[in-house]
Amino acid sequence: MTTYYYPSSAPIISLDAVQKGRTIHEDIAQDLLKRGLIEGEAPHYSISLSIAKNTHQLPSYTKTKGLDKERLRQMVLQYLSNAGEEGAKRDSIYEYIKDVLPINKTEEQKLRMLGDLLKNMSKECLIKAEGRTWYTIPQS
């Protein structure tokens, strides 16, 4: 009689839990991170890009991760450029980009993310704030 060794199903079950937005044990998460199966930080893990590609979940992966920072920056610049001399408040900028921010973040986290993005763009002299209104800075 032959005995077959079946590896533990814990990583598969845990990967499924991550995909469904559930919390997994930190030891298992660290193992999955090392193997490149998940990405992110506790407790907000998501499946990795390679898993998303191999399982045909790229649209869902992209929605979960949101657009990359450079694309968000371009959207903010475009929005402020469209706003012209009137400028725009953070809330209206948020309304414009909220659908491309990571869906696994709370609204508070998304607003903080936008605030950080605006501050960084201001430090880079791309935009400026006057009171609570944001404007583009003409580039020469």
Coordinates of N, CA and C in Angstrom, one line a residue:
M1 N 0.8 -1.2 0.0 CA 0.0 0.0 0.0 C 0.9 1.2 0.0
T2 N 0.6 2.2 -0.9 CA 1.4 3.4 -1.0 C 0.7 4.5 -0.2
T3 N 1.6 5.2 0.5 CA 1.1 6.3 1.3 C 1.5 7.6 0.6
Y4 N 0.5 8.4 0.3 CA 0.7 9.7 -0.3 C 0.8 10.8 0.7
Y5 N 1.7 11.7 0.4 CA 1.8 12.9 1.3 C 1.1 14.1 0.7
Y6 N 0.1 14.6 1.4 CA -0.6 15.7 0.9 C -0.2 16.9 1.8
P7 N 0.4 17.9 1.1 CA 0.8 19.1 1.9 C -0.4 19.8 2.6
S8 N -0.1 20.5 3.6 CA -1.1 21.1 4.4 C -1.9 22.1 3.5
S9 N -3.2 22.1 3.7 CA -4.1 22.9 2.9 C -4.2 24.3 3.5
A10 N -3.5 24.6 4.6 CA -3.6 25.9 5.3 C -3.2 27.0 4.4
P11 N -2.2 27.0 3.6 CA -1.9 28.1 2.7 C -3.0 28.4 1.7
I12 N -3.6 27.3 1.1 CA -4.6 27.5 0.1 C -5.8 28.1 0.8
I13 N -6.2 27.6 1.9 CA -7.4 28.2 2.7 C -7.1 29.6 3.1
S14 N -5.9 29.9 3.5 CA -5.5 31.2 3.9 C -5.5 32.2 2.7
L15 N -5.0 31.7 1.6 CA -5.0 32.6 0.4 C -6.5 32.9 0.0
D16 N -7.3 31.9 0.1 CA -8.8 32.1 -0.2 C -9.3 33.2 0.8
A17 N -8.9 33.1 2.1 CA -9.4 34.0 3.1 C -8.9 35.4 2.8
V18 N -7.7 35.6 2.3 CA -7.2 36.9 2.0 C -8.0 37.5 0.8
Q19 N -8.2 36.6 -0.2 CA -9.0 37.1 -1.4 C -10.4 37.6 -1.0
K20 N -10.9 37.0 0.1 CA -12.3 37.4 0.5 C -12.2 38.5 1.6
G21 N -11.0 39.0 1.9 CA -10.9 40.1 2.8 C -11.0 39.7 4.3
R22 N -10.7 38.5 4.5 CA -10.7 38.0 5.9 C -9.3 38.1 6.5
T23 N -9.3 38.1 7.8 CA -8.0 38.2 8.6 C -7.4 36.8 8.7
I24 N -6.1 36.7 8.5 CA -5.4 35.4 8.6 C -4.3 35.5 9.7
H25 N -3.9 34.4 10.2 CA -2.9 34.4 11.3 C -1.6 35.0 10.8
E26 N -0.9 35.7 11.6 CA 0.3 36.5 11.2 C 1.4 35.5 10.7
D27 N 1.6 34.4 11.3 CA 2.6 33.4 10.9 C 2.4 32.9 9.5
I28 N 1.1 32.6 9.2 CA 0.8 32.2 7.8 C 0.9 33.3 6.9
A29 N 0.5 34.5 7.3 CA 0.7 35.7 6.4 C 2.2 35.9 6.0
Q30 N 3.0 35.8 7.0 CA 4.5 36.0 6.7 C 5.0 34.9 5.7
D31 N 4.5 33.7 5.9 CA 4.9 32.6 4.9 C 4.4 32.9 3.5
L32 N 3.1 33.4 3.4 CA 2.6 33.7 2.1 C 3.3 34.9 1.5
L33 N 3.7 35.9 2.3 CA 4.4 37.1 1.9 C 5.8 36.6 1.3
K34 N 6.5 35.8 2.0 CA 7.8 35.3 1.6 C 7.7 34.5 0.2
R35 N 6.6 33.8 0.1 CA 6.4 33.0 -1.2 C 5.8 33.9 -2.3
G36 N 5.5 35.2 -2.0 CA 5.0 36.0 -3.1 C 3.6 35.8 -3.5
L37 N 2.8 35.2 -2.6 CA 1.4 34.9 -2.9 C 0.5 36.0 -2.5
I38 N 0.9 36.8 -1.5 CA 0.1 37.9 -1.0 C 1.0 39.1 -0.9
E39 N 0.4 40.3 -0.7 CA 1.2 41.5 -0.5 C 0.4 42.4 0.4
G40 N 1.0 43.4 0.9 CA 0.4 44.4 1.8 C 0.9 44.3 3.2
E41 N 0.2 44.9 4.2 CA 0.6 44.9 5.6 C -0.6 44.5 6.4
A42 N -0.2 43.9 7.5 CA -1.3 43.4 8.5 C -2.2 44.5 8.9
P43 N -3.4 44.3 9.0 CA -4.2 43.1 8.6 C -4.8 43.2 7.2
H44 N -4.3 44.1 6.4 CA -4.9 44.4 5.1 C -4.1 43.8 4.0
Y45 N -4.1 42.5 3.9 CA -3.4 41.8 2.9 C -4.3 41.6 1.6
S46 N -3.6 41.4 0.5 CA -4.4 41.1 -0.7 C -3.6 40.1 -1.5
I47 N -4.2 39.5 -2.5 CA -3.5 38.5 -3.3 C -2.4 39.3 -4.1
S48 N -1.3 38.6 -4.4 CA -0.3 39.3 -5.2 C -0.7 39.4 -6.7
L49 N 0.1 40.3 -7.3 CA -0.2 40.5 -8.8 C 0.0 39.2 -9.6
S50 N 1.0 38.4 -9.2 CA 1.2 37.2 -10.0 C 0.0 36.2 -9.8
I51 N -0.5 36.1 -8.6 CA -1.7 35.3 -8.3 C -2.9 35.8 -9.1
A52 N -3.1 37.2 -9.1 CA -4.2 37.8 -9.8 C -4.1 37.5 -11.3
K53 N -2.9 37.5 -11.8 CA -2.8 37.2 -13.3 C -3.1 35.8 -13.6
N54 N -2.5 34.9 -12.7 CA -2.7 33.5 -13.0 C -4.1 33.0 -12.7
T55 N -4.9 33.7 -12.0 CA -6.3 33.3 -11.7 C -7.3 34.2 -12.4
H56 N -6.8 35.0 -13.3 CA -7.7 35.9 -14.1 C -8.5 36.8 -13.2
Q57 N -7.8 37.4 -12.2 CA -8.5 38.3 -11.3 C -7.9 39.7 -11.4
L58 N -7.3 40.0 -12.5 CA -6.6 41.3 -12.6 C -7.5 42.5 -12.4
P59 N -8.8 42.5 -13.0 CA -9.6 43.7 -12.7 C -9.9 43.9 -11.2
S60 N -10.2 42.8 -10.5 CA -10.4 42.9 -9.1 C -9.2 43.3 -8.3
Y61 N -8.0 42.8 -8.7 CA -6.8 43.1 -8.1 C -6.5 44.6 -8.2
T62 N -6.7 45.2 -9.4 CA -6.5 46.6 -9.7 C -7.4 47.5 -8.9
K63 N -8.7 47.0 -8.8 CA -9.6 47.8 -8.0 C -9.2 47.8 -6.5
T64 N -8.8 46.6 -6.0 CA -8.4 46.5 -4.6 C -7.1 47.4 -4.3
K65 N -6.2 47.4 -5.2 CA -4.9 48.1 -5.0 C -5.1 49.6 -5.3
G66 N -6.0 50.0 -6.2 CA -6.2 51.3 -6.6 C -5.1 51.7 -7.7
L67 N -5.2 52.8 -8.2 CA -4.2 53.3 -9.2 C -2.9 53.6 -8.5
D68 N -1.8 53.5 -9.2 CA -0.5 53.9 -8.6 C -0.5 55.4 -8.4
K69 N 0.5 55.8 -7.5 CA 0.5 57.2 -7.1 C 0.8 58.2 -8.3
E70 N 1.5 57.7 -9.2 CA 1.8 58.6 -10.4 C 0.5 58.9 -11.2
R71 N -0.3 57.9 -11.3 CA -1.6 58.1 -12.0 C -2.5 59.0 -11.2
L72 N -2.5 58.8 -9.9 CA -3.3 59.7 -9.0 C -2.8 61.1 -9.1
R73 N -1.5 61.3 -9.1 CA -0.9 62.6 -9.2 C -1.4 63.3 -10.5
Q74 N -1.4 62.6 -11.6 CA -1.8 63.1 -12.9 C -3.3 63.5 -12.9
M75 N -4.1 62.7 -12.2 CA -5.5 63.0 -12.1 C -5.7 64.2 -11.3
V76 N -5.0 64.4 -10.2 CA -5.1 65.6 -9.4 C -4.7 66.8 -10.2
L77 N -3.6 66.7 -10.9 CA -3.1 67.8 -11.7 C -4.1 68.2 -12.8
Q78 N -4.7 67.2 -13.5 CA -5.7 67.4 -14.5 C -7.0 68.1 -13.9
Y79 N -7.4 67.6 -12.7 CA -8.6 68.2 -12.1 C -8.3 69.7 -11.7
L80 N -7.2 69.9 -11.1 CA -6.9 71.3 -10.7 C -6.7 72.2 -11.9
S81 N -6.1 71.7 -13.0 CA -6.0 72.4 -14.2 C -7.3 72.8 -14.8
N82 N -8.3 71.8 -14.7 CA -9.6 72.1 -15.2 C -10.3 73.1 -14.3
A83 N -10.0 73.1 -13.0 CA -10.7 74.0 -12.1 C -10.2 75.5 -12.3
G84 N -9.0 75.6 -12.9 CA -8.4 76.9 -13.2 C -8.2 77.8 -12.0
E85 N -8.5 79.1 -12.2 CA -8.3 80.1 -11.1 C -9.2 79.9 -9.9
E86 N -10.3 79.2 -10.1 CA -11.1 78.9 -8.9 C -10.5 77.9 -8.0
G87 N -9.6 77.0 -8.5 CA -9.1 76.0 -7.6 C -10.1 75.0 -7.2
A88 N -9.7 74.1 -6.3 CA -10.7 73.1 -5.8 C -10.4 72.7 -4.4
K89 N -11.4 72.4 -3.6 CA -11.2 72.0 -2.3 C -11.0 70.5 -2.3
R90 N -10.4 70.0 -1.2 CA -10.0 68.6 -1.1 C -11.2 67.7 -1.3
D91 N -12.4 68.1 -0.8 CA -13.6 67.2 -0.9 C -14.0 67.0 -2.4
S92 N -13.8 68.1 -3.2 CA -14.2 67.9 -4.6 C -13.1 67.1 -5.3
I93 N -11.9 67.2 -4.9 CA -10.8 66.4 -5.5 C -11.1 64.9 -5.2
Y94 N -11.4 64.7 -3.9 CA -11.7 63.4 -3.4 C -12.9 62.7 -4.2
E95 N -13.9 63.5 -4.4 CA -15.1 63.0 -5.2 C -14.6 62.6 -6.6
Y96 N -13.7 63.3 -7.2 CA -13.2 63.0 -8.5 C -12.4 61.7 -8.6
I97 N -11.5 61.4 -7.5 CA -10.6 60.3 -7.6 C -11.0 59.1 -6.7
K98 N -12.1 59.2 -5.9 CA -12.4 58.2 -5.0 C -12.6 56.8 -5.6
D99 N -13.1 56.8 -6.8 CA -13.4 55.5 -7.4 C -12.2 54.7 -7.9
V100 N -11.0 55.4 -7.9 CA -9.8 54.7 -8.3 C -8.8 54.5 -7.1
L101 N -9.3 54.9 -5.9 CA -8.5 54.6 -4.7 C -8.7 53.2 -4.3
P102 N -7.8 52.6 -3.5 CA -8.0 51.2 -3.1 C -9.3 50.9 -2.4
I103 N -10.0 49.9 -2.9 CA -11.4 49.6 -2.3 C -11.2 48.9 -0.9
N104 N -10.1 48.5 -0.6 CA -9.9 47.8 0.7 C -9.6 48.8 1.8
K105 N -9.6 50.1 1.6 CA -9.4 51.1 2.6 C -10.7 51.8 3.0
T106 N -10.7 52.2 4.2 CA -11.9 53.0 4.7 C -11.9 54.3 4.1
E107 N -13.0 55.0 4.2 CA -13.1 56.4 3.6 C -12.1 57.3 4.3
E108 N -12.0 57.1 5.6 CA -11.0 57.9 6.4 C -9.6 57.7 5.9
Q109 N -9.2 56.4 5.6 CA -7.9 56.1 5.1 C -7.7 56.7 3.7
K110 N -8.7 56.7 2.9 CA -8.7 57.2 1.5 C -8.5 58.8 1.6
L111 N -9.2 59.4 2.5 CA -9.0 60.9 2.7 C -7.6 61.2 3.2
R112 N -7.1 60.4 4.1 CA -5.7 60.6 4.5 C -4.7 60.4 3.4
M113 N -5.0 59.4 2.6 CA -4.1 59.1 1.4 C -4.1 60.3 0.5
L114 N -5.3 60.9 0.2 CA -5.3 62.0 -0.6 C -4.6 63.2 0.0
G115 N -4.8 63.4 1.3 CA -4.2 64.5 2.0 C -2.6 64.4 1.9
D116 N -2.1 63.2 2.1 CA -0.7 62.9 1.9 C -0.2 63.2 0.5
L117 N -1.0 62.8 -0.5 CA -0.7 63.0 -1.9 C -0.6 64.5 -2.1
L118 N -1.6 65.3 -1.7 CA -1.6 66.7 -1.9 C -0.4 67.4 -1.2
K119 N -0.1 67.0 0.0 CA 1.1 67.6 0.7 C 2.3 67.3 -0.1
N120 N 2.5 66.1 -0.5 CA 3.7 65.7 -1.3 C 3.8 66.5 -2.6
M121 N 2.7 66.7 -3.2 CA 2.7 67.4 -4.5 C 3.0 68.9 -4.2
S122 N 2.6 69.4 -3.1 CA 2.8 70.8 -2.7 C 4.3 71.0 -2.4
K123 N 4.9 70.0 -1.7 CA 6.4 70.0 -1.4 C 7.2 70.0 -2.7
E124 N 6.7 69.4 -3.7 CA 7.3 69.3 -5.0 C 7.0 70.5 -5.9
C125 N 6.3 71.4 -5.4 CA 5.9 72.7 -6.1 C 5.1 72.4 -7.3
L126 N 4.3 71.4 -7.3 CA 3.4 71.1 -8.4 C 2.0 71.8 -8.2
I127 N 1.6 71.9 -6.9 CA 0.4 72.5 -6.5 C 0.6 73.3 -5.3
K128 N -0.4 74.2 -4.9 CA -0.3 75.0 -3.7 C -1.7 75.1 -3.1
A129 N -1.7 75.3 -1.8 CA -3.0 75.6 -1.1 C -3.0 77.0 -0.6
E130 N -4.2 77.6 -0.8 CA -4.4 78.9 -0.2 C -5.7 78.7 0.6
G131 N -5.5 78.7 1.9 CA -6.6 78.3 2.8 C -6.9 76.9 2.6
R132 N -8.2 76.6 2.2 CA -8.6 75.2 2.0 C -8.7 74.9 0.5
T133 N -8.2 75.7 -0.3 CA -8.4 75.6 -1.8 C -7.0 75.3 -2.4
W134 N -7.0 74.3 -3.3 CA -5.8 73.9 -4.0 C -5.8 74.4 -5.4
Y135 N -4.6 74.7 -5.9 CA -4.4 75.3 -7.2 C -3.1 74.6 -7.8
T136 N -3.0 74.6 -9.1 CA -1.8 74.2 -9.8 C -0.8 75.3 -9.8
I137 N 0.4 75.0 -9.8 CA 1.5 76.0 -9.9 C 2.0 75.9 -11.4
P138 N 1.9 76.9 -12.1 CA 2.4 76.9 -13.5 C 3.9 76.4 -13.6
Q139 N 4.1 75.5 -14.4 CA 5.5 75.0 -14.6 C 6.2 75.6 -15.8
S140 N 7.4 76.0 -15.6 CA 8.1 76.7 -16.7 C 9.0 75.7 -17.5

